[in-house]
Amino acid sequence: MIQCEGQFRAMIKEDTMSEREKILEAMLFASGESVPLSRLAEALGCDIPLTRNLLSRMAEKYSADNAGIQLSEADDAFCLCTNPAYFSSVQRLLKIRPRRALSQTLLETLAVIAFKQPVTKSVIENIRGVNCDHGVNRLVEYGLVEEKGRLDAPGRPILFGTSEEFLLFYGLKNVDELMEISRT
């Protein structure tokens, strides 16, 4: 693991932290997609705990300033996203069609996949009691669900699970947060 230089660790100065936050912001902006924490730490030349601390400070700063962007985390990867409060303006600029709300069928199928993942279509159908081909295919098309491999069974059925897009869409850091939410 790459460590920050000893001088930096010994004397953490506010201006140095701000500079490193700016570097992280530039890296995330330039990447245009989620970047694993380990890769950010390596590129920054710092260890993972310090990099996570810098990212947390950035997220707090964006939130406190009600900035136009926010820092999102999904499966230990980070990306810059539009603040939902300003999404409609960005939508108008980029002429993005509004996302259609998920139908009850798609929501039910997504819930089964989210809580039972990785899961095959036959398991989803057993739980829901109806054919799920259309629902699963549509969720894959929307990027909320993805193939996670194949079951070691006759016919080698595809295993489905939620995607990073699912986590970002629902504001979750990882799928473990689903269990926490379901308990409340």
PDB file of N, CA and C in Angstrom, residues 134-145:
ATOM      1  N   HIS A 134     -39.638 -10.604 -19.267  1.00  0.00           N
ATOM      2  CA  HIS A 134     -39.753  -9.199 -19.668  1.00  0.00           C
ATOM      3  C   HIS A 134     -39.201  -8.269 -18.585  1.00  0.00           C
ATOM      4  N   GLY A 135     -39.570  -8.514 -17.331  1.00  0.00           N
ATOM      5  CA  GLY A 135     -39.133  -7.659 -16.231  1.00  0.00           C
ATOM      6  C   GLY A 135     -37.622  -7.646 -16.063  1.00  0.00           C
ATOM      7  N   VAL A 136     -37.013  -8.809 -16.075  1.00  0.00           N
ATOM      8  CA  VAL A 136     -35.561  -8.896 -15.916  1.00  0.00           C
ATOM      9  C   VAL A 136     -34.867  -8.232 -17.106  1.00  0.00           C
ATOM     10  N   ASN A 137     -35.364  -8.518 -18.309  1.00  0.00           N
ATOM     11  CA  ASN A 137     -34.755  -7.921 -19.502  1.00  0.00           C
ATOM     12  C   ASN A 137     -34.852  -6.400 -19.474  1.00  0.00           C
ATOM     13  N   ARG A 138     -35.975  -5.877 -19.034  1.00  0.00           N
ATOM     14  CA  ARG A 138     -36.156  -4.420 -18.959  1.00  0.00           C
ATOM     15  C   ARG A 138     -35.226  -3.821 -17.904  1.00  0.00           C
ATOM     16  N   LEU A 139     -35.086  -4.476 -16.765  1.00  0.00           N
ATOM     17  CA  LEU A 139     -34.197  -3.979 -15.709  1.00  0.00           C
ATOM     18  C   LEU A 139     -32.736  -4.007 -16.150  1.00  0.00           C
ATOM     19  N   VAL A 140     -32.369  -5.013 -16.932  1.00  0.00           N
ATOM     20  CA  VAL A 140     -31.014  -5.058 -17.507  1.00  0.00           C
ATOM     21  C   VAL A 140     -30.853  -3.900 -18.489  1.00  0.00           C
ATOM     22  N   GLU A 141     -31.863  -3.677 -19.315  1.00  0.00           N
ATOM     23  CA  GLU A 141     -31.856  -2.569 -20.279  1.00  0.00           C
ATOM     24  C   GLU A 141     -31.705  -1.220 -19.583  1.00  0.00           C
ATOM     25  N   TYR A 142     -32.356  -1.041 -18.446  1.00  0.00           N
ATOM     26  CA  TYR A 142     -32.270   0.204 -17.667  1.00  0.00           C
ATOM     27  C   TYR A 142     -30.950   0.321 -16.916  1.00  0.00           C
ATOM     28  N   GLY A 143     -30.183  -0.757 -16.869  1.00  0.00           N
ATOM     29  CA  GLY A 143     -28.893  -0.729 -16.182  1.00  0.00           C
ATOM     30  C   GLY A 143     -28.972  -0.926 -14.680  1.00  0.00           C
ATOM     31  N   LEU A 144     -30.136  -1.302 -14.176  1.00  0.00           N
ATOM     32  CA  LEU A 144     -30.299  -1.499 -12.734  1.00  0.00           C
ATOM     33  C   LEU A 144     -29.907  -2.911 -12.296  1.00  0.00           C
ATOM     34  N   VAL A 145     -29.909  -3.838 -13.239  1.00  0.00           N
ATOM     35  CA  VAL A 145     -29.604  -5.242 -12.981  1.00  0.00           C
ATOM     36  C   VAL A 145     -28.579  -5.688 -14.019  1.00  0.00           C
TER      37      VAL A 145
END
